[in-house]
Tab-separated table of C-alpha atoms in Angstrom:
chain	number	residue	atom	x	y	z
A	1	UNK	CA	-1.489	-83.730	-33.062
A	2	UNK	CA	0.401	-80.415	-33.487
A	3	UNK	CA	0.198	-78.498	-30.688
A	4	UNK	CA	-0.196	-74.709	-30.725
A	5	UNK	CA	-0.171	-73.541	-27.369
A	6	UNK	CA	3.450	-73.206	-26.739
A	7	UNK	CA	3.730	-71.384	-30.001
A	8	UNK	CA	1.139	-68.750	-28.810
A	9	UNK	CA	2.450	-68.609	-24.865
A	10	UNK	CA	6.584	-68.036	-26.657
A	11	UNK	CA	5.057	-65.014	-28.809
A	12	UNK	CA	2.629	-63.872	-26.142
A	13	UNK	CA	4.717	-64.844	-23.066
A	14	UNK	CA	4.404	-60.943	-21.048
A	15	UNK	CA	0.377	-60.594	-23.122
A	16	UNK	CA	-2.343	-60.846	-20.767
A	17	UNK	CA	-4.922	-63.749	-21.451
A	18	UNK	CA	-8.819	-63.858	-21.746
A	19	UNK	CA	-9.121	-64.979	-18.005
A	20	UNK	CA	-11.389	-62.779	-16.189
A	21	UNK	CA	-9.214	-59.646	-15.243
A	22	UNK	CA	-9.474	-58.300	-11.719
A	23	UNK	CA	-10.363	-54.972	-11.995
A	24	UNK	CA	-14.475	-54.273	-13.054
A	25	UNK	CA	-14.060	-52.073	-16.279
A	26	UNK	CA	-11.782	-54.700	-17.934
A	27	UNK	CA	-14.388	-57.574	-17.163
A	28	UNK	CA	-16.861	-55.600	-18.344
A	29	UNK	CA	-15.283	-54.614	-21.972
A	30	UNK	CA	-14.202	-58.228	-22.242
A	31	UNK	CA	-17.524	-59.406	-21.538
A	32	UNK	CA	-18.960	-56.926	-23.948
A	33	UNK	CA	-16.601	-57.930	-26.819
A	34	UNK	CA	-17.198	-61.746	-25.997
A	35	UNK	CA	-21.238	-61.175	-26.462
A	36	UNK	CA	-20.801	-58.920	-29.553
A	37	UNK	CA	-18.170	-61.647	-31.115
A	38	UNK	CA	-20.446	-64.482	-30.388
A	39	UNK	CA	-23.531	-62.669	-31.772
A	40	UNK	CA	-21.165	-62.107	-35.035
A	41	UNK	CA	-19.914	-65.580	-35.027
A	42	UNK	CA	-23.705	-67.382	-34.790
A	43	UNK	CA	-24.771	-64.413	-37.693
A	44	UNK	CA	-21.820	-65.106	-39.613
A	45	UNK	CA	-22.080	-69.054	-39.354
A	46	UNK	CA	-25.628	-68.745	-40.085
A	47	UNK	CA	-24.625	-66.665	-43.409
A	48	UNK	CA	-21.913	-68.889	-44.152
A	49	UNK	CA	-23.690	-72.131	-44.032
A	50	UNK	CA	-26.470	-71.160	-45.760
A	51	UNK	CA	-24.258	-70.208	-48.524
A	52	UNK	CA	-22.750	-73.374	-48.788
A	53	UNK	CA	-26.008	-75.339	-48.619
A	54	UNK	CA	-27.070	-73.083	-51.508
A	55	UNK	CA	-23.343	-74.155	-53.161
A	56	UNK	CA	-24.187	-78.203	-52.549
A	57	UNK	CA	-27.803	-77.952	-54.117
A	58	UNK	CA	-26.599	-76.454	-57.453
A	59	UNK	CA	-23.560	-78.911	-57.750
A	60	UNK	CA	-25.486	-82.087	-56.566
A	61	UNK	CA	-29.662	-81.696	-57.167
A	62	UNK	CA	-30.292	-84.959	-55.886
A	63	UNK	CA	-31.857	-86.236	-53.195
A	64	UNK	CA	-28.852	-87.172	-51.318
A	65	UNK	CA	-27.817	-83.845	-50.391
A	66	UNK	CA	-30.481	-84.113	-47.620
A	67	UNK	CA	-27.839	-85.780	-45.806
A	68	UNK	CA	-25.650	-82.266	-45.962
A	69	UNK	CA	-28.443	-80.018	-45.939
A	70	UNK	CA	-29.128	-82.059	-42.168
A	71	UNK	CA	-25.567	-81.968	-41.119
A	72	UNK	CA	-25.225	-78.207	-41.915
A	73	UNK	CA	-28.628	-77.252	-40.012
A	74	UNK	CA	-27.159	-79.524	-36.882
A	75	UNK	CA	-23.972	-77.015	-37.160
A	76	UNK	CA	-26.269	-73.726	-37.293
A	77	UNK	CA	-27.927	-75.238	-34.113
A	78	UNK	CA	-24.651	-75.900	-32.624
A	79	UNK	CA	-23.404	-72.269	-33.241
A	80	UNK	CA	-26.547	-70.922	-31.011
A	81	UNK	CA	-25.803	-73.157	-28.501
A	82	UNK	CA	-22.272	-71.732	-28.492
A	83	UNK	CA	-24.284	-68.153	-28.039
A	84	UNK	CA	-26.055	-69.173	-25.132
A	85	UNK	CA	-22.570	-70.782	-22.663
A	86	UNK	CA	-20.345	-68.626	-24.209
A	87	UNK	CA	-18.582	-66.253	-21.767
A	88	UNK	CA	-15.210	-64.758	-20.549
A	89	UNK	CA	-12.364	-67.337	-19.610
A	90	UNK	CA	-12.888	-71.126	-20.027
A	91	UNK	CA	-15.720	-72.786	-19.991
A	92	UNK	CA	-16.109	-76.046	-20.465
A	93	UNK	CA	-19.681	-76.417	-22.002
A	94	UNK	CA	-18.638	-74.392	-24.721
A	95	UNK	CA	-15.493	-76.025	-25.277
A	96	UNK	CA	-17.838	-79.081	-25.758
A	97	UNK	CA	-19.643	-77.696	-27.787
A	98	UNK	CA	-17.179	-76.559	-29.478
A	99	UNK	CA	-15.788	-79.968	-30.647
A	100	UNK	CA	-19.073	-81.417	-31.334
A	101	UNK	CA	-18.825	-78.213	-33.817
A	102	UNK	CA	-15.891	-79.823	-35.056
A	103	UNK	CA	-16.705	-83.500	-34.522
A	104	UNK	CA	-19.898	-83.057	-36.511
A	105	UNK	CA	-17.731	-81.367	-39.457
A	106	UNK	CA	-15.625	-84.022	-39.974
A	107	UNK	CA	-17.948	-86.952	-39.818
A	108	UNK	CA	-20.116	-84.502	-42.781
A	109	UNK	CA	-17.129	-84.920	-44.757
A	110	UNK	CA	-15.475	-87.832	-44.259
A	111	UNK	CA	-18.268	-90.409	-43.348
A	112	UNK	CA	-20.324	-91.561	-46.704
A	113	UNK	CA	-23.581	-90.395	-47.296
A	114	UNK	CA	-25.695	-93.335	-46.220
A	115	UNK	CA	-28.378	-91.657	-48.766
A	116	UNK	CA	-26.237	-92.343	-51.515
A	117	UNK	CA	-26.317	-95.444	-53.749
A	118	UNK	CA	-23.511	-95.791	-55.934
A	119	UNK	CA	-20.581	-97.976	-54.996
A	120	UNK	CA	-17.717	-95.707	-54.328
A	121	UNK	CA	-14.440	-96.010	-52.915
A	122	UNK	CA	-14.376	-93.469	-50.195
A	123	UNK	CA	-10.980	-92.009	-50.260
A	124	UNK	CA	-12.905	-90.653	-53.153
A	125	UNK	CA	-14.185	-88.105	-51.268
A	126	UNK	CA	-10.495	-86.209	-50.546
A	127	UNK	CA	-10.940	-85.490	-54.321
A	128	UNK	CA	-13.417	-82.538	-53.698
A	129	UNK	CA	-11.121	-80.738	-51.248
A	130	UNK	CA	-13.615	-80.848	-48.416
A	131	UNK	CA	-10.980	-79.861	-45.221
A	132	UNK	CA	-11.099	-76.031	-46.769
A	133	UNK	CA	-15.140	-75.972	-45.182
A	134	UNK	CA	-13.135	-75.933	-41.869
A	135	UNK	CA	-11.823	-72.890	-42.176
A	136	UNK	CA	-15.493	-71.662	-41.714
A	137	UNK	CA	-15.685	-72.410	-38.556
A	138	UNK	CA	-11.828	-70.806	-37.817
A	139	UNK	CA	-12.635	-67.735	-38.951
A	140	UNK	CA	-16.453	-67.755	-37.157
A	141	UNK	CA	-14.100	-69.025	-34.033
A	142	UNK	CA	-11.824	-65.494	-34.312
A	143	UNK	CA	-15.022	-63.699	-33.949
A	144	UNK	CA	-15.574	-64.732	-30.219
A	145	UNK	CA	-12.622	-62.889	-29.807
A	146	UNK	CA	-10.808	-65.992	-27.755
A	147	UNK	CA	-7.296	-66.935	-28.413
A	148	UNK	CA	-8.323	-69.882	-26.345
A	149	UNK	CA	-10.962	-71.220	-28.865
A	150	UNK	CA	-8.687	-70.548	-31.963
A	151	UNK	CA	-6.025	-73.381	-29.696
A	152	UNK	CA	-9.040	-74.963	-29.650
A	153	UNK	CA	-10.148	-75.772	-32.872
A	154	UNK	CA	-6.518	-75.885	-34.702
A	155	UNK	CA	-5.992	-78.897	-31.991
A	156	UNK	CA	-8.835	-80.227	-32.474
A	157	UNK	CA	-9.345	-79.828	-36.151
A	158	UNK	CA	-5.746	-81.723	-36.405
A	159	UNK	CA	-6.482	-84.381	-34.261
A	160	UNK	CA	-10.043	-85.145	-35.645
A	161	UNK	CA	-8.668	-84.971	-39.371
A	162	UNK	CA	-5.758	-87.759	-39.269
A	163	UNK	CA	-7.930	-89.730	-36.863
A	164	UNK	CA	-10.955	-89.493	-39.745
A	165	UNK	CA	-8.377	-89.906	-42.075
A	166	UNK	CA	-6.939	-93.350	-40.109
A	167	UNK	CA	-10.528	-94.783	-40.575
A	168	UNK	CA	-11.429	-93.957	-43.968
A	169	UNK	CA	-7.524	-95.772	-44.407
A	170	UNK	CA	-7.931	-98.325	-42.505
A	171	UNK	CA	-12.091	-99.338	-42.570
A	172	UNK	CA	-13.469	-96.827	-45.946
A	173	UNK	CA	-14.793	-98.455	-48.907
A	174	UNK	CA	-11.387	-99.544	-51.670
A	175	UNK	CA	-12.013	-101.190	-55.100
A	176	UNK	CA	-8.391	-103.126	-55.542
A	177	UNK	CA	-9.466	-103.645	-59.425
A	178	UNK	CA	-9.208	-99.425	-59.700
A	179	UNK	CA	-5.877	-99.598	-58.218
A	180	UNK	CA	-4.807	-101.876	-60.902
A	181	UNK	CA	-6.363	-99.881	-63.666
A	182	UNK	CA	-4.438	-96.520	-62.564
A	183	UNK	CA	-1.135	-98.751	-62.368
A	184	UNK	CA	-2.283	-99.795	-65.551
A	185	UNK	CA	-2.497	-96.394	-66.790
A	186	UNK	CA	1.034	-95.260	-65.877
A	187	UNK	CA	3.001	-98.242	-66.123
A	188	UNK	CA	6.225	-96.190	-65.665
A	189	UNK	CA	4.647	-93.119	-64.037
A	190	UNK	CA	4.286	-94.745	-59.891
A	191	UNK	CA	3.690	-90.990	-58.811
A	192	UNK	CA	1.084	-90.461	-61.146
A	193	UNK	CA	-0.827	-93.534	-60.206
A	194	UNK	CA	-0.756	-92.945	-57.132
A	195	UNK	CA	-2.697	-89.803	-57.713
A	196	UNK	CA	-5.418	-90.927	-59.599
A	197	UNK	CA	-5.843	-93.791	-57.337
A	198	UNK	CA	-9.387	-93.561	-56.372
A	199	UNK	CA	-8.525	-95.585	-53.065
A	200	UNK	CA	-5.428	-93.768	-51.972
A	201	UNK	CA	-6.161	-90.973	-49.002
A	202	UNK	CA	-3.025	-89.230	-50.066
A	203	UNK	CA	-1.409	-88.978	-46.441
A	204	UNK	CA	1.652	-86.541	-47.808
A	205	UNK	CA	-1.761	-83.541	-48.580
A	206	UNK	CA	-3.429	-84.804	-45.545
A	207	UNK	CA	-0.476	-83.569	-43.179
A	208	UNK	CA	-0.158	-81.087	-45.163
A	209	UNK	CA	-4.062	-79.585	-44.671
A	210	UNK	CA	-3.974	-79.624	-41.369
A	211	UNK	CA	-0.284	-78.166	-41.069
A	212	UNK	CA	-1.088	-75.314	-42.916
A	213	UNK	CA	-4.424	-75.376	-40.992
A	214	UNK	CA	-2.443	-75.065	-37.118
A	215	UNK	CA	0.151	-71.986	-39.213
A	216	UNK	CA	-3.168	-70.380	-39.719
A	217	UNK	CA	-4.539	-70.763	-36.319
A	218	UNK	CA	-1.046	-69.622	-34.504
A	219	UNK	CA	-1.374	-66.387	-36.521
A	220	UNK	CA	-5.136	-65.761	-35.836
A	221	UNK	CA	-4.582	-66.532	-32.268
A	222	UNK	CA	-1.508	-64.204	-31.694
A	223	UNK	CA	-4.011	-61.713	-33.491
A	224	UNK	CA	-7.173	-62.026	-31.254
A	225	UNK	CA	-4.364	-61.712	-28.396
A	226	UNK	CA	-3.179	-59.002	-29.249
A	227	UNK	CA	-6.988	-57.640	-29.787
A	228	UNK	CA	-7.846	-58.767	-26.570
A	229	UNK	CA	-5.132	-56.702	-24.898
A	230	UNK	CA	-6.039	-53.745	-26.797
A	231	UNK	CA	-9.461	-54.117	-25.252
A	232	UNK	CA	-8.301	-54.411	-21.708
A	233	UNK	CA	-5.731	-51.037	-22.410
A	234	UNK	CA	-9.282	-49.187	-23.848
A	235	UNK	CA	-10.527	-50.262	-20.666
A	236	UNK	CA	-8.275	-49.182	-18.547
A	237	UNK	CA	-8.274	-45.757	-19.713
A	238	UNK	CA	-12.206	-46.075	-19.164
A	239	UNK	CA	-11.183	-47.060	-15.670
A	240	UNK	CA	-8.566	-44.422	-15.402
A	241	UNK	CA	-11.664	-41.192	-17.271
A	242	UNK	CA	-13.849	-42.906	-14.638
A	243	UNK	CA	-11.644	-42.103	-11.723
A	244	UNK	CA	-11.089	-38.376	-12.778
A	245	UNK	CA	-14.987	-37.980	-13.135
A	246	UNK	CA	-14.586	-38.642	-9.174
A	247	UNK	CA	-12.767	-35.481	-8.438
A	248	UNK	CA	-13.456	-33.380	-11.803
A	249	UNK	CA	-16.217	-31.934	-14.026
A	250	UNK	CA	-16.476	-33.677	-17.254
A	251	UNK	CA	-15.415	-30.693	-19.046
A	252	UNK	CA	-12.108	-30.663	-17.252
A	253	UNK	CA	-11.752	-34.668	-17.612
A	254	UNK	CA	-11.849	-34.255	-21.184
A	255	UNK	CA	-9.272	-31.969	-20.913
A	256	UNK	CA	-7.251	-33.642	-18.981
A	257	UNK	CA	-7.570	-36.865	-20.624
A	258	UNK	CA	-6.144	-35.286	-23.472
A	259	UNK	CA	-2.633	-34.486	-21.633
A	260	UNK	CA	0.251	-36.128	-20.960
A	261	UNK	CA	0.704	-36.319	-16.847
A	262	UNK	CA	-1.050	-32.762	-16.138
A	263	UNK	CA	-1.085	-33.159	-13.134
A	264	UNK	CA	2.991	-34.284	-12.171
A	265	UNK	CA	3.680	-31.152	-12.686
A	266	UNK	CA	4.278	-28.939	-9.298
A	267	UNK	CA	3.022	-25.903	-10.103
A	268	UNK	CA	1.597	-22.582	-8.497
A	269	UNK	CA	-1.406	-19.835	-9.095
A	270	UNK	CA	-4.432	-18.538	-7.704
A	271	UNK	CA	-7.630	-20.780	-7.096
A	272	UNK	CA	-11.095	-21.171	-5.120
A	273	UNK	CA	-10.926	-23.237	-1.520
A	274	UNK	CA	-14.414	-24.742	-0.487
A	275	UNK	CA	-15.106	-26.368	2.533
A	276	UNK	CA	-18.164	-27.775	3.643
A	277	UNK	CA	-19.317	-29.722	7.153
A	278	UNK	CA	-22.208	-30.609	8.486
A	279	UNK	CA	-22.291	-28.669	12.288
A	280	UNK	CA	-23.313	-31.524	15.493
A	281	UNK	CA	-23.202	-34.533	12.925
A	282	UNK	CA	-21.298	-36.488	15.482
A	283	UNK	CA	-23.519	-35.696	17.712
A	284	UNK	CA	-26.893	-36.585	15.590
A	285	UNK	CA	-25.065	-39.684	14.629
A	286	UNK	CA	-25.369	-40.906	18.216
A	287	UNK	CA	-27.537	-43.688	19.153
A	288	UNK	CA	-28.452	-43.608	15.321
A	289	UNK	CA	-28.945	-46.914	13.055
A	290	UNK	CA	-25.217	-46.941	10.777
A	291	UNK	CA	-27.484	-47.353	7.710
A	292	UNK	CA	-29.259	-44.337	8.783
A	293	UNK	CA	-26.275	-42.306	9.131
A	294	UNK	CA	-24.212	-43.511	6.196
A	295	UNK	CA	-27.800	-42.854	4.139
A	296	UNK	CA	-27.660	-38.957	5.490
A	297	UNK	CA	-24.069	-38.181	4.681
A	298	UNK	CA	-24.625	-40.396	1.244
A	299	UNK	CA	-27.598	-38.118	0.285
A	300	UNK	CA	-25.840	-34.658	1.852
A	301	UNK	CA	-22.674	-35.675	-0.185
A	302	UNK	CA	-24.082	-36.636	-3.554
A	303	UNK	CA	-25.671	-33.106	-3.422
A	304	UNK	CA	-23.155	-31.426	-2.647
A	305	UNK	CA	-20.542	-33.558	-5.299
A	306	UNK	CA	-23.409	-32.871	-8.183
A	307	UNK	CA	-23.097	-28.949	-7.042
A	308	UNK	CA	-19.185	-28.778	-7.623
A	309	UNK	CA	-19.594	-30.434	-10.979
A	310	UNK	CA	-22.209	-28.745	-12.418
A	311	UNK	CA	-20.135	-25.268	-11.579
A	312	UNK	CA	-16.828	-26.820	-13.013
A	313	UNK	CA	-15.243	-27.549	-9.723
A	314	UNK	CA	-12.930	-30.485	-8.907
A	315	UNK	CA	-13.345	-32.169	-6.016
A	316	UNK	CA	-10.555	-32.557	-4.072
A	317	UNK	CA	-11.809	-35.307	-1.014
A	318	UNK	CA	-14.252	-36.313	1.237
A	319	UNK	CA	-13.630	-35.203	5.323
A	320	UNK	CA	-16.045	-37.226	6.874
A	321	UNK	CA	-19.107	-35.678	7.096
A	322	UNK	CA	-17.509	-32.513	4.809
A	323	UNK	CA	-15.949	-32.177	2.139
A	324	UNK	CA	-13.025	-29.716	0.430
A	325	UNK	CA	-13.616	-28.814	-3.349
A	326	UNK	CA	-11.737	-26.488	-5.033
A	327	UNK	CA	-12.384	-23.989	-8.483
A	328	UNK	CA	-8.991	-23.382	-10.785
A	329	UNK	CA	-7.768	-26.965	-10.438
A	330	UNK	CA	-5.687	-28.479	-12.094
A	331	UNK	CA	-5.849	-25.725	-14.354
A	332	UNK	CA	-7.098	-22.275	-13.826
A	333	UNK	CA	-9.894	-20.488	-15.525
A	334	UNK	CA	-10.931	-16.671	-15.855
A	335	UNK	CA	-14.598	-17.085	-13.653
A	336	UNK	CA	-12.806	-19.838	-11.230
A	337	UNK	CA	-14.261	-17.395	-8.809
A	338	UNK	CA	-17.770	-16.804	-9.775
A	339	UNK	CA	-18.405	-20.295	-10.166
A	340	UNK	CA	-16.951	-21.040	-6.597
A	341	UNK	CA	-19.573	-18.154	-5.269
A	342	UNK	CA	-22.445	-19.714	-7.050
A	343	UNK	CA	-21.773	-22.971	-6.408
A	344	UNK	CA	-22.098	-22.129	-2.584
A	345	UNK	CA	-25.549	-20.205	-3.678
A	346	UNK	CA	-26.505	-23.368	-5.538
A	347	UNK	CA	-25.299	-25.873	-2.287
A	348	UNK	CA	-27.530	-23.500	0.274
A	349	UNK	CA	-30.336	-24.003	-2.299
A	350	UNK	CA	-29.945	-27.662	-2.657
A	351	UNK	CA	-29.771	-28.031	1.339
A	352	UNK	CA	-32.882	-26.167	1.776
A	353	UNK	CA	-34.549	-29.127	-0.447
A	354	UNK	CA	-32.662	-31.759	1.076
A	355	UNK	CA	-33.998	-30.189	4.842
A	356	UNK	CA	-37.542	-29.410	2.789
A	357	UNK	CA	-37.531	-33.551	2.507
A	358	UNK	CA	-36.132	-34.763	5.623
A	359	UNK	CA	-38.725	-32.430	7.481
A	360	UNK	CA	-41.418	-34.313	5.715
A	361	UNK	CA	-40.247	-37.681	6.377
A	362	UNK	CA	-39.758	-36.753	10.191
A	363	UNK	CA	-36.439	-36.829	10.528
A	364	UNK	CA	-34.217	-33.776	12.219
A	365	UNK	CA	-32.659	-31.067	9.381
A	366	UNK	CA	-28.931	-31.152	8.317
A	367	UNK	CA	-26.491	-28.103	9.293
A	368	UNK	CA	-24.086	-27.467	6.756
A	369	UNK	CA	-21.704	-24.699	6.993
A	370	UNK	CA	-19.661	-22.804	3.984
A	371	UNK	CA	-16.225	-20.918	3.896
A	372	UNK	CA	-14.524	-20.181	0.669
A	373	UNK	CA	-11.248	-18.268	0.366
A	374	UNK	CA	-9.752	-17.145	-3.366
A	375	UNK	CA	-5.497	-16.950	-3.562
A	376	UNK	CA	-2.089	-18.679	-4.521
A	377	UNK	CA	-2.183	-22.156	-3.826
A	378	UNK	CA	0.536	-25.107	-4.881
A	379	UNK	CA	0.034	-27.807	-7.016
A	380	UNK	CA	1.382	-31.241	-7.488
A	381	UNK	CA	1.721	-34.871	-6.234
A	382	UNK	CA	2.559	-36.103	-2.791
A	383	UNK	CA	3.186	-39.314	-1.474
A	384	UNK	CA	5.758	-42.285	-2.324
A	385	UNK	CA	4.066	-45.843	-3.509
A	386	UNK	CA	0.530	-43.944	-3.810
A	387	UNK	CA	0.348	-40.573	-5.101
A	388	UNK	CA	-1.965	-37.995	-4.784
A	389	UNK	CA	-2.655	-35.198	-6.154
A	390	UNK	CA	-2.994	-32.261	-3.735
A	391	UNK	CA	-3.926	-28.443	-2.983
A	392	UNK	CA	-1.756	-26.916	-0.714
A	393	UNK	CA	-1.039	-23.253	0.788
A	394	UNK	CA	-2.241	-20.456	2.889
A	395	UNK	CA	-5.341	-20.662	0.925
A	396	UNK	CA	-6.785	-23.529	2.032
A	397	UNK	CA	-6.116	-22.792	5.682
A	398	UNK	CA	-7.994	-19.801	5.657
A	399	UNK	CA	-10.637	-21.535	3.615
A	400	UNK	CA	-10.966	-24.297	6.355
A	401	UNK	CA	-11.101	-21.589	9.256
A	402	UNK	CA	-14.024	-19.291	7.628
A	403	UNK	CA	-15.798	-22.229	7.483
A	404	UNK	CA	-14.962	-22.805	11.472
A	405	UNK	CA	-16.263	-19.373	12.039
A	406	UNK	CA	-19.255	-19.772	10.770
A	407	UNK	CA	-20.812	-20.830	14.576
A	408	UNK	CA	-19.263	-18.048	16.213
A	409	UNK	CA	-20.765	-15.809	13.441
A	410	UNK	CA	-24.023	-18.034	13.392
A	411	UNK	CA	-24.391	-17.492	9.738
A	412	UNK	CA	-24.693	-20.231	6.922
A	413	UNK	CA	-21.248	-19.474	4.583
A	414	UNK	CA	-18.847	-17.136	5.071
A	415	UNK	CA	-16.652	-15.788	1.836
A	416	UNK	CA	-13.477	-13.652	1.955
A	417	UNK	CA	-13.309	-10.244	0.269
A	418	UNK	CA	-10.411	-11.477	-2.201
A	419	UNK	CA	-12.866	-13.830	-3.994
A	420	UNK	CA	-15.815	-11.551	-3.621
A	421	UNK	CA	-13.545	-9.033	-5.499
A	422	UNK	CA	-12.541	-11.865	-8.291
A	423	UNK	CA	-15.851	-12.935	-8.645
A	424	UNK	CA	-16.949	-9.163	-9.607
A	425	UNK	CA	-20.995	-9.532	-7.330
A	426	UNK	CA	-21.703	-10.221	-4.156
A	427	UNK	CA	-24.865	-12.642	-5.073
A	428	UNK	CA	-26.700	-12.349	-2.014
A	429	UNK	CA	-23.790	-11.963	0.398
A	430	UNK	CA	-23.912	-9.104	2.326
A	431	UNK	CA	-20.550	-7.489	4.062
A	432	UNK	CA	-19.699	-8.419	7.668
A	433	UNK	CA	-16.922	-7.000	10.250
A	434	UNK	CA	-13.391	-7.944	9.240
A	435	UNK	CA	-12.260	-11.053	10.933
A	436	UNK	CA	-9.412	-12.130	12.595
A	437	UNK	CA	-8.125	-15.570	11.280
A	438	UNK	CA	-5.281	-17.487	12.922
A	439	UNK	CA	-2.526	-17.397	10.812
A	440	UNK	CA	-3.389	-13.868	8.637
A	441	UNK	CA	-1.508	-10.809	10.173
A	442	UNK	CA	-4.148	-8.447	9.460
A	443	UNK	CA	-7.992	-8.885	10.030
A	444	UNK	CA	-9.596	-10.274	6.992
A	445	UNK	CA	-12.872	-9.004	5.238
A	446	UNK	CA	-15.308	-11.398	4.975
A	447	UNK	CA	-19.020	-12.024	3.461
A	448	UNK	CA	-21.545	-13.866	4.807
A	449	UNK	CA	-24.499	-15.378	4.160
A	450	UNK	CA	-27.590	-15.617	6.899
C-alpha cells in the first residue's frame, strides 16, 4: 500500500492540522466548515449517485442492475451516517465508516453480480473501467474539508483495490479455452493477447489506477491543508476584531481593523479621560454572597461598557469596581468631547434605572461617581512579552482626581472647564468654584452635576 502521509507531513511539515485548535474562535470556524463540508459531501454524494444509477439503468435495463441500484442506496446511507459522527479531529466512527464507504465500493465492482446469469470470466469486469467511480467518493471526501480523510481514502482505496484485485486473480471466475483463443488470435502478437484476454486482471493498469489515484489524493490533501489553515488565519482575525470590540466602538474597530499596527505607533494629542467608581463598594461588598457582588459590578459594568460604545468611546480597562474610558482614542475625532459629556449624561441616566431596579428587588442603590478631564495625552504600547496599549499624561491624573472630589463636593460627576469649552454646551452641568487639584499649579474650573 502506498502511503501518503509522509508525503503530506514533508510539504506541510510547519501547516497546522485539523486537530482541535486551542483557542475558541478557531474551533468554532473549524467546526463550522466541518458541518457545512459534510452537509455538501452527503448532498453531493446523494447527487452523484443518483446520477450514476440513472447512467447503469440506460446501459444495462435488466433486472440485474438491482444488485447496483442496492449497493449504491447502501453508499447514500453510508454518506448520512458520515453526517451524523462527523466532527473536528479524528474520530474513529467515522473513519469506520469511512472504509465501509470504501469497502462497500469495491466489493460493487469487483465481486460478480450474483443476479446475473451468464457465465463470465470475471477479470471481465476491469474491461468497463470501474476504479474511476472511486474518485466519487475522493472528491465528496475533499468536501469535509479533512486532509485526514483524503489519507484516508487514498490508503485505503490502494489497499482495498490490489487486495480485490488478488482475489478476483487468485479465486474469480477464468475460462482457459478464451485464453487459448486470444493466443490464437495473435500468434506472434504476446502483448496483444494478453490484452484481449478476457481472464487476465492486467496488474501493470491495476498499479497504475491506484498510483495515479494516491498522486491525486497527495495534491487534494495538501489543498484542503492549506484551506484549513486559511480558515484558522480568518479566525484568528475574528479572534483578534473580537478583542478590539472589548475596548472599542465598532465604528472605530472597523477602522482599525483596516490598519496596519495603529496602534505601535507612540503618538500624542488631545483626548477625553473618564473615570467611573462606585463610592463604599468595599464596604457594601462586606458580609455579601461573592455571586451577589460579582452580579452588581457585572450589571453596573455592562451598563456602563454599553454607554462608552454607543458614544464612540474606547474603553481603556476595568479598576475594580470602576472603570477608565477614554474619547479620541486611538485616533481623535472633532466631537471627542461632546460625546465624552453625553456619555456621562447617558451613564447618570442608565444608573438611575439600574438603582430604579435594585430598589424594587430590595436590594441597597449603587453610588457611582464621574470626573472627566479634556487635554494632551500620549499614546502607545508599554510592556515587554505582553503589550498594552495605554493612555498616559497629565490628563488622566486630573481625570482620576475630579472623580475623587466628587465626595468632598457631594455631587454625582464633576467635568473640567477645558472639555466643557470643547464640547461647545454645558448639558445640564452647572458651574462650580474653581478647584484645586494636586498636581495643577493653578485652581481648575470645574462643572458639576447634582
Amino acid at each position: 500500500m502506498v502511503d501518503i502521509s509522509s508525503t503530506l507531513a514533508t510539504a506541510g511539515r510547519n501547516d497546522r492540522d485539523d486537530e482541535v485548535p486551542a483557542h475558541r474562535h478557531a474551533q468554532e470556524a473549524l467546526a463550522r466548515n466541518k458541518r457545512e463540508g459534510m452537509d455538501l459531501a452527503v448532498k453531493a454524494r446523494i447527487g452523484a449517485l443518483s446520477v450514476t444509477a440513472i447512467m447503469l439503468v440506460f446501459l444495462n435495463p435488466n433486472w440485474d442492475v438491482i444488485w447496483y441500484l442496492f449497493l449504491l442506496f447502501c453508499l447514500v446511507l453510508v454518506g448520512l451516517a458520515q453526517r451524523r459522527v462527523g466532527r473536528v479531529g479524528q474520530s474513529r466512527a467515522e473513519l469506520g465508516l469511512l472504509f465501509l464507504d470504501l469497502l462497500l465500493m469495491t466489493l460493487a465492482l469487483l465481486v460478480p453480480n450474483p443476479l446475473q446469469n451468464e457465465p463470465v470470466p470475471t477479470a471481465l469486469i476491469y474491461n468497463f473501467e470501474v476504479f474511476q467511480y472511486f474518485f466519487i467518493i475522493l472528491a465528496a471526501g475533499v468536501l469535509t474539508y479533512s486532509w485526514r480523510t483524503i489519507i484516508a481514502i487514498g490508503n485505503w482505496t490502494t489497499a482495498l483495490w490490489l487486495l480485490g484485485t488478488l482475489c478476483v486473480w487468485w479465486f474469480g471466475r477464468t475460462f482457459p479455452e478464451l485464453s487459448d483463443a486470444a493466443v490464437q488470435m495473435f500468434p506472434d502478437n504476446p502483448d496483444l493477447a494478453r490484452a484481449f484476454d478476457p481472464n487476465n486482471v492486467n496488474w501493470d493498469l491495476r498499479f497504475q489506477q491506484v498510483v495515479v489515484f494516491v498522486v491525486v489524493a497527495a495534491i487534494l490533501a495538501v489543498a484542503v491543508r492549506r484551506y484549513q489553515n486559511l480558515v484558522l488565519d480568518s479566525a484568528e482575525m475574528a479572534r483578534e476584531r473580537t478583542n478590539l470590540a472589548r475596548y472599542f466602538s465598532p465604528t472605530m474597530v472597523e477602522e482599525l481593523s483596516t490598519k496596519d499596527e495603529p496602534l505601535g505607533q507612540i503618538r500624542s494629542h488631545d483626548a477625553a479621560v473618564l473615570f467611573v467608581d462606585i463610592v463604599g463598594f468595599t464596604t457594601y461588598a462586606n458580609g455579601r454572597p461573592a455571586e451577589e457582588v460579582i452580579e452588581t459590578l457585572r450589571a453596573f459594568h455592562a451598563r456602563m461598557e454599553s454607554e462608552v460604545f454607543a458614544h464612540g468611546g474606547t474603553l481603556d480597562k476595568y479598576l475594580g469596581d470602576g472603570l477608565m474610558a477614554t474619547f479620541g482614542t486611538p485616533l481623535p475625532l472633532e466631537d471627542d468631547a461632546a460625546r465624552a459629556v453625553a456619555c456621562v449624561r447617558a451613564m447618570v441616566d442608565r444608573m438611575d434605572a439600574l438603582n430604579a431596579d435594585r430598589g424594587t428587588d430590595g436590594l441597597p442603590e449603587i453610588d457611582a461617581r464621574f470626573g472627566l478631564h479634556f487635554g494632551p495625552v500620549v499614546l502607545g504600547d508599554i510592556g515587554a512579552n505582553r503589550l498594552e496599549f495605554a493612555v498616559l499624561g497629565d490628563t488622566v491624573n486630573v481625570a482620576s482626581r475630579l472623580e475623587a472630589m466628587t465626595r468632598g463636593l457631594d455631587v454625582r460627576a464633576i467635568v473640567s472647564d477645558a472639555i466643557m469649552v470643547a464640547a461647545g454646551g454645558t448639558d445640564g452641568f452647572h458651574r462650580a468654584p474653581d478647584q484645586t487639584v494636586r498636581g495643577v499649579a493653578k485652581p481648575l474650573p470645574v462643572w458639576v452635576l447634582d
